[in-house]
């Protein structure tokens, strides 16, 4: 079991998107309320999003995880990032979201404020959350740059998304083959 609430890697895309939604919504609400202006402020807001995510998955608060096992805490940061990508998939191009987050991590420029249009604001909050998670990971693990964590999370998201696409494609192909076989059987019976 992990602090996500189940065996590692067993979450469905729907569960992942739900977790990502909770993290983005919590981050957005906290960002609007506290208006952070520093990396430390943004990472503190990100930790509150991680805590909400952990509660959703019946896990421990982030600080408790970090005190108990640093590797588990770092894994949770990665899970949240992957799940944010899953949540935002279809709302925006995930590759663009990844690029936006990398730009924030590389420059420290956090992007649009709370008065942007809702669709732009959600993407901005998701990118800022991803960057803040990356900063937190880098601060906890000296051997990791801000961008490495984002690269790893994006790669895991892409792998999950491709696996989901393949499962869907197989199901569609099976339906078509079944329909085709049924159609041939009906023609032979006529």
CSV table of C-alpha atoms in Angstrom, one decimal:
chain,number,residue,atom,x,y,z
A,1,UNK,CA,0.0,0.0,0.0
A,2,UNK,CA,1.1,3.6,-0.6
A,3,UNK,CA,-0.2,6.9,0.7
A,4,UNK,CA,-2.3,7.2,-2.4
A,5,UNK,CA,-4.7,4.7,-0.8
A,6,UNK,CA,-4.0,1.6,-2.8
A,7,UNK,CA,-1.3,-0.5,-4.4
A,8,UNK,CA,1.2,1.6,-6.3
A,9,UNK,CA,0.2,2.0,-10.0
A,10,UNK,CA,-3.3,0.6,-9.6
A,11,UNK,CA,-5.3,3.9,-9.8
A,12,UNK,CA,-7.6,4.1,-12.8
A,13,UNK,CA,-7.4,7.2,-15.1
A,14,UNK,CA,-10.7,8.4,-13.5
A,15,UNK,CA,-9.3,8.1,-10.0
A,16,UNK,CA,-6.1,9.9,-11.1
A,17,UNK,CA,-8.1,12.7,-12.7
A,18,UNK,CA,-10.2,13.1,-9.5
A,19,UNK,CA,-7.0,13.3,-7.4
A,20,UNK,CA,-5.6,15.9,-9.8
A,21,UNK,CA,-8.8,17.9,-9.7
A,22,UNK,CA,-8.7,18.0,-5.9
A,23,UNK,CA,-5.0,19.1,-5.9
A,24,UNK,CA,-5.6,21.8,-8.6
A,25,UNK,CA,-8.8,23.1,-6.9
A,26,UNK,CA,-7.1,23.3,-3.5
A,27,UNK,CA,-4.0,25.0,-4.9
A,28,UNK,CA,-6.2,27.5,-6.7
A,29,UNK,CA,-8.2,28.3,-3.6
A,30,UNK,CA,-5.1,28.7,-1.4
A,31,UNK,CA,-3.3,30.7,-4.1
A,32,UNK,CA,-6.3,33.1,-4.3
A,33,UNK,CA,-6.5,33.4,-0.5
A,34,UNK,CA,-2.9,33.8,0.3
A,35,UNK,CA,-1.4,35.3,-2.9
A,36,UNK,CA,2.1,33.8,-2.5
A,37,UNK,CA,4.9,35.8,-4.1
A,38,UNK,CA,8.0,33.6,-3.4
A,39,UNK,CA,9.0,30.1,-4.1
A,40,UNK,CA,8.6,29.2,-0.5
A,41,UNK,CA,5.0,30.7,-0.6
A,42,UNK,CA,4.1,28.7,-3.6
A,43,UNK,CA,5.6,25.4,-2.2
A,44,UNK,CA,3.6,26.0,1.0
A,45,UNK,CA,0.4,26.3,-1.0
A,46,UNK,CA,1.4,23.2,-3.0
A,47,UNK,CA,1.8,21.2,0.2
A,48,UNK,CA,-1.7,22.1,1.2
A,49,UNK,CA,-2.8,20.7,-2.2
A,50,UNK,CA,-0.8,17.6,-1.5
A,51,UNK,CA,-2.5,17.2,1.9
A,52,UNK,CA,-5.9,17.5,0.3
A,53,UNK,CA,-4.9,14.9,-2.3
A,54,UNK,CA,-3.6,12.6,0.5
A,55,UNK,CA,-6.9,13.0,2.5
A,56,UNK,CA,-8.8,12.1,-0.7
A,57,UNK,CA,-6.7,8.9,-0.9
A,58,UNK,CA,-6.9,8.2,2.9
A,59,UNK,CA,-3.2,8.9,3.2
A,60,UNK,CA,-1.1,10.8,5.8
A,61,UNK,CA,-0.4,14.5,5.6
A,62,UNK,CA,2.7,15.3,3.6
A,63,UNK,CA,4.8,16.4,6.6
A,64,UNK,CA,4.0,13.2,8.4
A,65,UNK,CA,5.0,11.2,5.3
A,66,UNK,CA,8.3,13.1,5.1
A,67,UNK,CA,9.1,12.5,8.7
A,68,UNK,CA,8.3,8.8,8.4
A,69,UNK,CA,9.8,8.1,5.0
A,70,UNK,CA,11.3,10.6,2.7
A,71,UNK,CA,11.0,8.3,-0.3
A,72,UNK,CA,7.2,7.9,0.2
A,73,UNK,CA,6.8,11.7,0.5
A,74,UNK,CA,8.8,12.3,-2.7
A,75,UNK,CA,6.6,9.6,-4.4
A,76,UNK,CA,3.5,11.4,-3.3
A,77,UNK,CA,4.7,14.6,-4.9
A,78,UNK,CA,5.2,12.6,-8.2
A,79,UNK,CA,1.8,11.0,-7.9
A,80,UNK,CA,0.1,14.4,-7.5
A,81,UNK,CA,2.0,15.8,-10.5
A,82,UNK,CA,1.0,12.8,-12.7
A,83,UNK,CA,-2.6,13.1,-11.6
A,84,UNK,CA,-2.7,16.8,-12.4
A,85,UNK,CA,-1.6,15.9,-15.9
A,86,UNK,CA,-4.4,13.3,-16.1
A,87,UNK,CA,-7.0,15.9,-14.8
A,88,UNK,CA,-5.9,18.6,-17.3
A,89,UNK,CA,-5.8,16.2,-20.2
A,90,UNK,CA,-8.5,17.3,-22.6
A,91,UNK,CA,-8.9,20.7,-20.9
A,92,UNK,CA,-5.6,21.8,-22.4
A,93,UNK,CA,-2.8,20.2,-24.4
A,94,UNK,CA,-0.8,18.4,-21.7
A,95,UNK,CA,2.4,19.0,-23.6
A,96,UNK,CA,1.7,22.7,-23.4
A,97,UNK,CA,0.9,22.4,-19.7
A,98,UNK,CA,4.2,20.6,-19.2
A,99,UNK,CA,6.1,23.3,-21.1
A,100,UNK,CA,4.4,26.0,-19.1
A,101,UNK,CA,5.4,24.3,-15.8
A,102,UNK,CA,9.0,23.8,-17.0
A,103,UNK,CA,9.1,27.5,-17.9
A,104,UNK,CA,8.0,28.5,-14.4
A,105,UNK,CA,10.5,26.1,-12.8
A,106,UNK,CA,13.3,27.4,-14.9
A,107,UNK,CA,12.5,31.1,-14.6
A,108,UNK,CA,10.6,31.5,-11.3
A,109,UNK,CA,8.0,33.6,-13.1
A,110,UNK,CA,4.6,32.3,-11.9
A,111,UNK,CA,2.3,33.6,-14.6
A,112,UNK,CA,-1.1,35.1,-14.7
A,113,UNK,CA,-2.9,36.3,-11.6
A,114,UNK,CA,-6.3,35.4,-10.1
A,115,UNK,CA,-8.2,37.8,-12.4
A,116,UNK,CA,-7.5,35.9,-15.7
A,117,UNK,CA,-10.4,34.1,-17.6
A,118,UNK,CA,-11.4,30.8,-15.9
A,119,UNK,CA,-9.9,28.5,-18.5
A,120,UNK,CA,-6.6,30.3,-18.5
A,121,UNK,CA,-6.6,30.6,-14.8
A,122,UNK,CA,-7.1,26.8,-14.2
A,123,UNK,CA,-4.2,26.0,-16.6
A,124,UNK,CA,-2.0,28.6,-14.9
A,125,UNK,CA,-2.8,27.2,-11.5
A,126,UNK,CA,-2.1,23.7,-12.7
A,127,UNK,CA,1.2,24.7,-14.2
A,128,UNK,CA,2.1,26.7,-11.0
A,129,UNK,CA,1.2,23.7,-8.9
A,130,UNK,CA,3.4,21.4,-11.0
A,131,UNK,CA,6.3,23.8,-10.7
A,132,UNK,CA,5.8,24.2,-7.0
A,133,UNK,CA,5.8,20.4,-6.5
A,134,UNK,CA,9.0,20.3,-8.5
A,135,UNK,CA,10.6,23.0,-6.4
A,136,UNK,CA,9.5,21.1,-3.2
A,137,UNK,CA,11.0,17.9,-4.6
A,138,UNK,CA,14.2,19.6,-5.5
A,139,UNK,CA,14.4,21.2,-2.0
A,140,UNK,CA,14.0,17.8,-0.4
A,141,UNK,CA,16.3,15.8,-2.7
A,142,UNK,CA,19.5,17.6,-3.6
A,143,UNK,CA,20.3,15.3,-6.5
A,144,UNK,CA,17.1,16.4,-8.3
A,145,UNK,CA,16.7,19.5,-10.4
A,146,UNK,CA,13.4,21.3,-10.6
A,147,UNK,CA,12.9,20.2,-14.2
A,148,UNK,CA,13.8,16.5,-13.6
A,149,UNK,CA,10.8,15.9,-11.4
A,150,UNK,CA,8.6,17.4,-14.1
A,151,UNK,CA,10.2,15.3,-16.8
A,152,UNK,CA,9.7,12.1,-14.8
A,153,UNK,CA,6.1,12.9,-14.0
A,154,UNK,CA,5.3,13.9,-17.6
A,155,UNK,CA,6.9,10.6,-18.8
A,156,UNK,CA,4.8,8.6,-16.4
A,157,UNK,CA,1.6,10.4,-17.4
A,158,UNK,CA,2.5,9.8,-21.1
A,159,UNK,CA,3.0,6.1,-20.4
A,160,UNK,CA,-0.3,5.9,-18.5
A,161,UNK,CA,-2.1,7.7,-21.3
A,162,UNK,CA,-0.7,5.5,-24.0
A,163,UNK,CA,-1.6,2.4,-22.0
A,164,UNK,CA,-5.2,3.7,-21.6
A,165,UNK,CA,-5.4,4.5,-25.3
A,166,UNK,CA,-4.2,1.0,-26.2
A,167,UNK,CA,-6.8,-0.6,-23.9
A,168,UNK,CA,-9.5,1.5,-25.5
A,169,UNK,CA,-8.2,0.7,-29.0
A,170,UNK,CA,-8.2,-3.1,-28.3
A,171,UNK,CA,-11.8,-2.9,-27.0
A,172,UNK,CA,-12.9,-1.0,-30.1
A,173,UNK,CA,-11.1,-3.5,-32.3
A,174,UNK,CA,-12.7,-6.4,-30.5
A,175,UNK,CA,-16.2,-4.9,-30.9
A,176,UNK,CA,-15.6,-4.4,-34.6
A,177,UNK,CA,-14.3,-7.9,-35.0
A,178,UNK,CA,-17.3,-9.3,-33.1
A,179,UNK,CA,-19.7,-7.2,-35.2
A,180,UNK,CA,-18.0,-8.4,-38.3
A,181,UNK,CA,-18.1,-12.0,-37.2
A,182,UNK,CA,-21.8,-11.7,-36.3
A,183,UNK,CA,-22.5,-10.0,-39.7
A,184,UNK,CA,-20.9,-12.9,-41.5
A,185,UNK,CA,-22.8,-15.4,-39.5
A,186,UNK,CA,-26.1,-13.7,-40.3
A,187,UNK,CA,-25.2,-13.6,-44.0
A,188,UNK,CA,-24.4,-17.3,-44.0
A,189,UNK,CA,-27.7,-18.1,-42.3
A,190,UNK,CA,-29.7,-16.3,-45.0
